[in-house]
CSV table of C-alpha atoms in Angstrom, one decimal:
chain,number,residue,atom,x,y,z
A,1373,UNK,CA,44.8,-21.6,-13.5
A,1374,UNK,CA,45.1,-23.5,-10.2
A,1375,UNK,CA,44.4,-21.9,-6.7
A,1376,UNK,CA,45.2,-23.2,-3.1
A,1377,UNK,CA,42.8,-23.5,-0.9
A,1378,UNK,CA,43.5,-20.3,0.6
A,1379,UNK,CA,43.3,-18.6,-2.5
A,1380,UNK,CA,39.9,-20.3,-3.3
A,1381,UNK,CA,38.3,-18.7,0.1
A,1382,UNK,CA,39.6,-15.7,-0.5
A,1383,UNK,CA,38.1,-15.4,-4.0
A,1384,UNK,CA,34.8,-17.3,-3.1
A,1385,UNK,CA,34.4,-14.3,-0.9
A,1386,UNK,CA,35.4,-11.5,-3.3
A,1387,UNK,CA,32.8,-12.8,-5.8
A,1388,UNK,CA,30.4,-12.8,-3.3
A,1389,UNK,CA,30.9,-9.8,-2.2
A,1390,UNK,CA,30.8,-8.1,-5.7
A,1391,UNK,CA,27.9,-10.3,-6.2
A,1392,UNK,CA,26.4,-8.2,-3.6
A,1393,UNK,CA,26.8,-4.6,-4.7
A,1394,UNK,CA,30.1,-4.0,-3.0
A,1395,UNK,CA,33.0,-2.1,-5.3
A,1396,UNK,CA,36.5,-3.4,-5.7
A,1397,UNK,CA,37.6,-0.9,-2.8
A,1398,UNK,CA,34.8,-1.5,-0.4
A,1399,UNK,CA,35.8,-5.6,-1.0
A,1400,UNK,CA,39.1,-4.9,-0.1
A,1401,UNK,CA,38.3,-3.2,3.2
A,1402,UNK,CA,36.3,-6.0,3.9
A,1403,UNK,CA,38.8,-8.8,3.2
A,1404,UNK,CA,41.4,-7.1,5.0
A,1405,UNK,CA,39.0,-7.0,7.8
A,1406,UNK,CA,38.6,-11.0,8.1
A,1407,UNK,CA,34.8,-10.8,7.7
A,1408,UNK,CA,33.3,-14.6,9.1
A,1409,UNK,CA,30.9,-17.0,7.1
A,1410,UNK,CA,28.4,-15.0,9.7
A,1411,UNK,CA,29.4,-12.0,8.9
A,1412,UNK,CA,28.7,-12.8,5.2
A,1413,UNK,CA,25.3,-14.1,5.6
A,1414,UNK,CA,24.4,-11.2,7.7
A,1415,UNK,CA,24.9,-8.8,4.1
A,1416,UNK,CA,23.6,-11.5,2.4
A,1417,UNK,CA,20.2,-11.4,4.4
A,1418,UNK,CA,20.2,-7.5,4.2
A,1419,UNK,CA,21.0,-7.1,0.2
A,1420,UNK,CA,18.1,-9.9,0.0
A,1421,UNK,CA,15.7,-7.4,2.2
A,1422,UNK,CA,16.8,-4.5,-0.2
A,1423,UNK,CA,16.5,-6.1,-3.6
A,1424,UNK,CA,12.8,-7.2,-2.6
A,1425,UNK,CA,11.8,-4.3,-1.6
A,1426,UNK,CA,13.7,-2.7,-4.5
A,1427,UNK,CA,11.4,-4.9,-7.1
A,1428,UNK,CA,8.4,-4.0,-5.0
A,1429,UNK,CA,8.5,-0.5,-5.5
A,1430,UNK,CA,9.5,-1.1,-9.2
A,1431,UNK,CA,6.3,-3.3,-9.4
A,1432,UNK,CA,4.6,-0.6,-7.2
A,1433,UNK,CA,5.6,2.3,-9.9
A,1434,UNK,CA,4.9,-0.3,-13.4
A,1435,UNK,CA,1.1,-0.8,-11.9
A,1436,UNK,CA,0.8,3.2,-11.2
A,1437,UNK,CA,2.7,3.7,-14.9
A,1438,UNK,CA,-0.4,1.5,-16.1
A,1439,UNK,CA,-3.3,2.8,-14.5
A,1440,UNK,CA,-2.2,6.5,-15.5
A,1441,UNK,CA,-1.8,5.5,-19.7
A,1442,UNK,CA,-5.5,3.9,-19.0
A,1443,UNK,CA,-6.4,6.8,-17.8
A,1444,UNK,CA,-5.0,8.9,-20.2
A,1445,UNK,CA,-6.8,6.3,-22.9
A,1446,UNK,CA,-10.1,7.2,-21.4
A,1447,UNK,CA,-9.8,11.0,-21.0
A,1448,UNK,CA,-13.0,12.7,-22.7
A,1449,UNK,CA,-15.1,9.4,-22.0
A,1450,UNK,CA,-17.9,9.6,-19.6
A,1451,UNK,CA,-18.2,6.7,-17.0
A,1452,UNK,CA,-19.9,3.6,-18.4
A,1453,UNK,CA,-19.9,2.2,-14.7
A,1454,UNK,CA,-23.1,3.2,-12.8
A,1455,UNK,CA,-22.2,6.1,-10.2
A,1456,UNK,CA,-24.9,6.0,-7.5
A,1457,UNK,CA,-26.0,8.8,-5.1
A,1458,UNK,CA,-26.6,7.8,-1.6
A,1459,UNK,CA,-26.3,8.6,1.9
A,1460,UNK,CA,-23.3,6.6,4.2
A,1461,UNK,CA,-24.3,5.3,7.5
A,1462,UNK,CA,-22.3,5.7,11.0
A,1463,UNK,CA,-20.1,2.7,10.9
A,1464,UNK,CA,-17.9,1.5,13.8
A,1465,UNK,CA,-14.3,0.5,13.5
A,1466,UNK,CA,-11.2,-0.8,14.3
A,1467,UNK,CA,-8.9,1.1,13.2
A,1468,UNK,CA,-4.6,2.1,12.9
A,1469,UNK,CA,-3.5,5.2,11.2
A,1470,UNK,CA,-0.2,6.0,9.6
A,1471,UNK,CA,0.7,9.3,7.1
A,1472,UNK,CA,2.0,8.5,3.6
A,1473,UNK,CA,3.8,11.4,1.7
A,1474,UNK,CA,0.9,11.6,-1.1
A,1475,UNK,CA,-1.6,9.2,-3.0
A,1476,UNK,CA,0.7,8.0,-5.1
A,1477,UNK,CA,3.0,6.1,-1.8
A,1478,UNK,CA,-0.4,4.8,0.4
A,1479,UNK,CA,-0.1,1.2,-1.2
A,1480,UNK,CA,3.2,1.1,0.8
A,1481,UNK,CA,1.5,2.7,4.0
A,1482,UNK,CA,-1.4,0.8,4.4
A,1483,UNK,CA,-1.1,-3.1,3.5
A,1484,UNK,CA,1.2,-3.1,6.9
A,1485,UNK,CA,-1.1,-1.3,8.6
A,1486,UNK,CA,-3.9,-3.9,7.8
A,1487,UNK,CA,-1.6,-6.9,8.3
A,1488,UNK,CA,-0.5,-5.4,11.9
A,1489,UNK,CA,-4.4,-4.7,12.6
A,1490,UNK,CA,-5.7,-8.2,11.9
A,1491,UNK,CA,-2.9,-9.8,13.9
A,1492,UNK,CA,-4.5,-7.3,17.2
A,1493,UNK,CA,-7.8,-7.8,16.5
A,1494,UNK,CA,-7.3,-11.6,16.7
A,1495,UNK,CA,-5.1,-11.1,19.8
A,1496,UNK,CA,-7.7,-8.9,21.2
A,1497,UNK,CA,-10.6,-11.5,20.4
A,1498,UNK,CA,-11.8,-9.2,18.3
A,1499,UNK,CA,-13.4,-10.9,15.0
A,1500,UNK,CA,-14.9,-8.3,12.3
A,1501,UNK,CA,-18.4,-8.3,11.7
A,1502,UNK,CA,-18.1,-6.3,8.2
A,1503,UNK,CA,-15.7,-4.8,5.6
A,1504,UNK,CA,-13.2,-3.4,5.8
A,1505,UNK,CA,-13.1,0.5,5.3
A,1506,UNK,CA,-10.3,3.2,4.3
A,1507,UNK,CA,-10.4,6.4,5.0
A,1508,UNK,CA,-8.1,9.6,4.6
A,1509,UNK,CA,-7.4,13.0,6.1
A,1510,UNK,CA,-4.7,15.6,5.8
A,1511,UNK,CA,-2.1,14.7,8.3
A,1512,UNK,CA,-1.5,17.5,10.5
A,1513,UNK,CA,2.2,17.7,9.7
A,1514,UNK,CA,2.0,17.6,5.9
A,1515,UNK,CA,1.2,14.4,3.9
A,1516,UNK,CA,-2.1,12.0,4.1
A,1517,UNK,CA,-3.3,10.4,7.1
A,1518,UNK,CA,-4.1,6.7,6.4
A,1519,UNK,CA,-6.9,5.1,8.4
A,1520,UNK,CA,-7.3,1.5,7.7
A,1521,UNK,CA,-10.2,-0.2,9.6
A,1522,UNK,CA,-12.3,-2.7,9.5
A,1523,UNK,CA,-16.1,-3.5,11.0
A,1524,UNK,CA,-16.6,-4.3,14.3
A,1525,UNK,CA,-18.9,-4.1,17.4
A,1526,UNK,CA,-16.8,-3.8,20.4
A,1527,UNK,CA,-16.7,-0.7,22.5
A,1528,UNK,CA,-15.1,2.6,21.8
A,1529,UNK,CA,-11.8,3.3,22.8
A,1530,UNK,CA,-8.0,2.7,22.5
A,1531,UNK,CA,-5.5,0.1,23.5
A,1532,UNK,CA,-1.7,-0.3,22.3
A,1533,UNK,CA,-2.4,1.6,19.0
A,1534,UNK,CA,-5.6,0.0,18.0
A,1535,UNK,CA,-8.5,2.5,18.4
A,1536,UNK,CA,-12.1,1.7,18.3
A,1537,UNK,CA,-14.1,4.5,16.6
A,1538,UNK,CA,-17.8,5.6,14.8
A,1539,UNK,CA,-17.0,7.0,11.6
A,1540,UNK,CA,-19.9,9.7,11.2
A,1541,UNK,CA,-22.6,9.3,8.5
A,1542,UNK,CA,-22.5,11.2,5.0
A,1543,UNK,CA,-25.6,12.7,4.0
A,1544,UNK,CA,-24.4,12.5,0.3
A,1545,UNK,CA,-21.7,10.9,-1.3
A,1546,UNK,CA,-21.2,9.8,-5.2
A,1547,UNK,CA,-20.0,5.7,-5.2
A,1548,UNK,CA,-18.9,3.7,-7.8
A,1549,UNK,CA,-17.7,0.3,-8.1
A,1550,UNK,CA,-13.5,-0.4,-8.8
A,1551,UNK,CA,-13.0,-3.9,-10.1
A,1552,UNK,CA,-9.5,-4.8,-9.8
A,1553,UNK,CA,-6.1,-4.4,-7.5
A,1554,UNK,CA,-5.9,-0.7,-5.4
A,1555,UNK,CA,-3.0,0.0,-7.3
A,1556,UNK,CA,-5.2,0.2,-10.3
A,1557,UNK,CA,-7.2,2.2,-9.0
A,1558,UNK,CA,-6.8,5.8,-10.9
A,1559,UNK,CA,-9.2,5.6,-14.0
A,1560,UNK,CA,-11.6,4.8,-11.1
A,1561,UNK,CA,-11.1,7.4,-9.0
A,1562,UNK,CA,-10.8,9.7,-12.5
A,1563,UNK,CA,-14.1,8.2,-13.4
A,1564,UNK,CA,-15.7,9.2,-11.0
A,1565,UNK,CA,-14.0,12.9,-10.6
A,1566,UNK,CA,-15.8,13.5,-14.3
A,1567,UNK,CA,-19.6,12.2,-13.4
A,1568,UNK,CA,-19.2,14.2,-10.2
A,1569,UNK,CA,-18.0,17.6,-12.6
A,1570,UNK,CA,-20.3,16.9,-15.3
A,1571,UNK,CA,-23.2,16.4,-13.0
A,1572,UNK,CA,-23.3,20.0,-10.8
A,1573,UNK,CA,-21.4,18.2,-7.7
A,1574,UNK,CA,-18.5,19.1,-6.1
A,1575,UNK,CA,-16.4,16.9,-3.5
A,1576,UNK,CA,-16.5,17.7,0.0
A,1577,UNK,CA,-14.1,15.2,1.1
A,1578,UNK,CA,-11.6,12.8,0.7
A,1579,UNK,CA,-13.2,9.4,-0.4
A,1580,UNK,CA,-13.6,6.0,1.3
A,1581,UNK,CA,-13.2,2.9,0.2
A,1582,UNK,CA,-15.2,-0.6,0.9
A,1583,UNK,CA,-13.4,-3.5,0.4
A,1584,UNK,CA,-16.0,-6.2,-0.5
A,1585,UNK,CA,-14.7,-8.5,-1.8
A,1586,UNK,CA,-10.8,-9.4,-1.3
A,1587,UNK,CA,-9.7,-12.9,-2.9
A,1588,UNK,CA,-6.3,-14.0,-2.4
A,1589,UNK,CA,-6.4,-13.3,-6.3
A,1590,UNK,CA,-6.2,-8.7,-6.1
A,1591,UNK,CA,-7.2,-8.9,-9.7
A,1592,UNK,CA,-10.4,-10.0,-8.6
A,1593,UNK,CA,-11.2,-7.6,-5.6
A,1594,UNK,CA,-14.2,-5.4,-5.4
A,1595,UNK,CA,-13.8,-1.7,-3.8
A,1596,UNK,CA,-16.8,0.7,-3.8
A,1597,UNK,CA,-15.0,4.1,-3.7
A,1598,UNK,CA,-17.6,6.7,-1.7
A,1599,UNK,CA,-16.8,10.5,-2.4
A,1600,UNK,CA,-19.0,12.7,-0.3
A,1601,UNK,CA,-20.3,15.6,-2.3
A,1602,UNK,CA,-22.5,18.8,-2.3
A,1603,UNK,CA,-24.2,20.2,-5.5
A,1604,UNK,CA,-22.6,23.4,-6.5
């Protein structure tokens, strides 16, 4: 079949637009409302944005999806990583907060927050003397209150969103190494819910978490997860 080169534009665009998502009836509309080259690049840009962030909560959900059946695999097993007892020292931060719905969504929630934190502190002239540390709380409105925070010595206090703060000591708290991305992270956290059960503890407190080591390569991070608890 041959086409003018009126007809060609015409069903360039109508491809294109199916291509992005748009029904038969919605392409019409559009059509018949002369949208520009522009105009097309503009829903190009924004169906772009929403497939990636699409596949990155599908890859987001696969990773949970795996650490869950390992943890189902190792139900009845008792931790073969050493869990050690110890007491957490005051530590000073840098810190920005933000509330994720539950455990399952803080992945989401804090790699932002860390990404916007680093790009303050080096604005400030502000470098980190020490790891950096997650912590959580129950947000007052519902949900879980995300600190992420990092080491630093610079005085207390708060500027544009970025707070300075001590994070109090913890006269006991159960840790245990987690070798692998956050997202991964369940059988750890699991792990360490059993030793804490089977040896007369109870948690006090949400946990933290230490990033030691974080190579551009997350299969190779090193988080000590520190649960504060109190024999029963």
């Amino acid at each position: 079949r041959y086409y003018t080169a009126a007809q060609l534009a015409r069903l360039n665009r109508v491809i294109a637009l199916k291509d992005l998502g748009f029904t038969l009836q919605q392409v019409q509309t559009i059509l018949d409302e002369k949208v520009t080259t522009e105009e097309l690049r503009a829903m190009l840009r924004l169906r772009r944005a929403e497939l990636e962030a699409a596949m990155t909560a599908a890859a987001a959900r696969l990773a949970q999806v795996e650490a869950r059946l390992r943890s189902i695999e190792s139900e009845g097993q008792m931790p073969s990583d050493d869990v050690v007892l110890k007491r957490l020292p005051s530590v000073r931060l840098a810190e920005m907060t933000g509330v994720a719905p539950d455990f399952d969504t803080i992945g989401p929630v804090i790699q932002p927050l860390y990404d916007e934190l680093m790009r303050r502190l080096e604005a400030a002239g502000i470098a980190p003397c020490g790891p950096g540390v997650a912590y959580y709380e129950d947000a007052p409105d519902g949900g879980i209150l995300v600190h992420a925070g990092i080491e630093v010595s610079a005085p207390l206090g708060e500027n544009d969103g970025l707070r300075v703060v001590d994070l109090p000591p913890v006269e006991q708290a159960a840790t245990v190494m987690h070798r692998g991305p956050m997202e991964a992270v369940l059988p750890t956290v699991q792990l360490l819910g059993r030793w804490i059960d089977a040896n007369g503890y109870r948690s006090v407190g949400y946990p933290r978490e230490i990033n030691l080591e974080v190579p551009d390569n997350r299969d190779e991070w090193v988080t000590e997860l520190q649960e504060p608890v109190s024999k029963v």
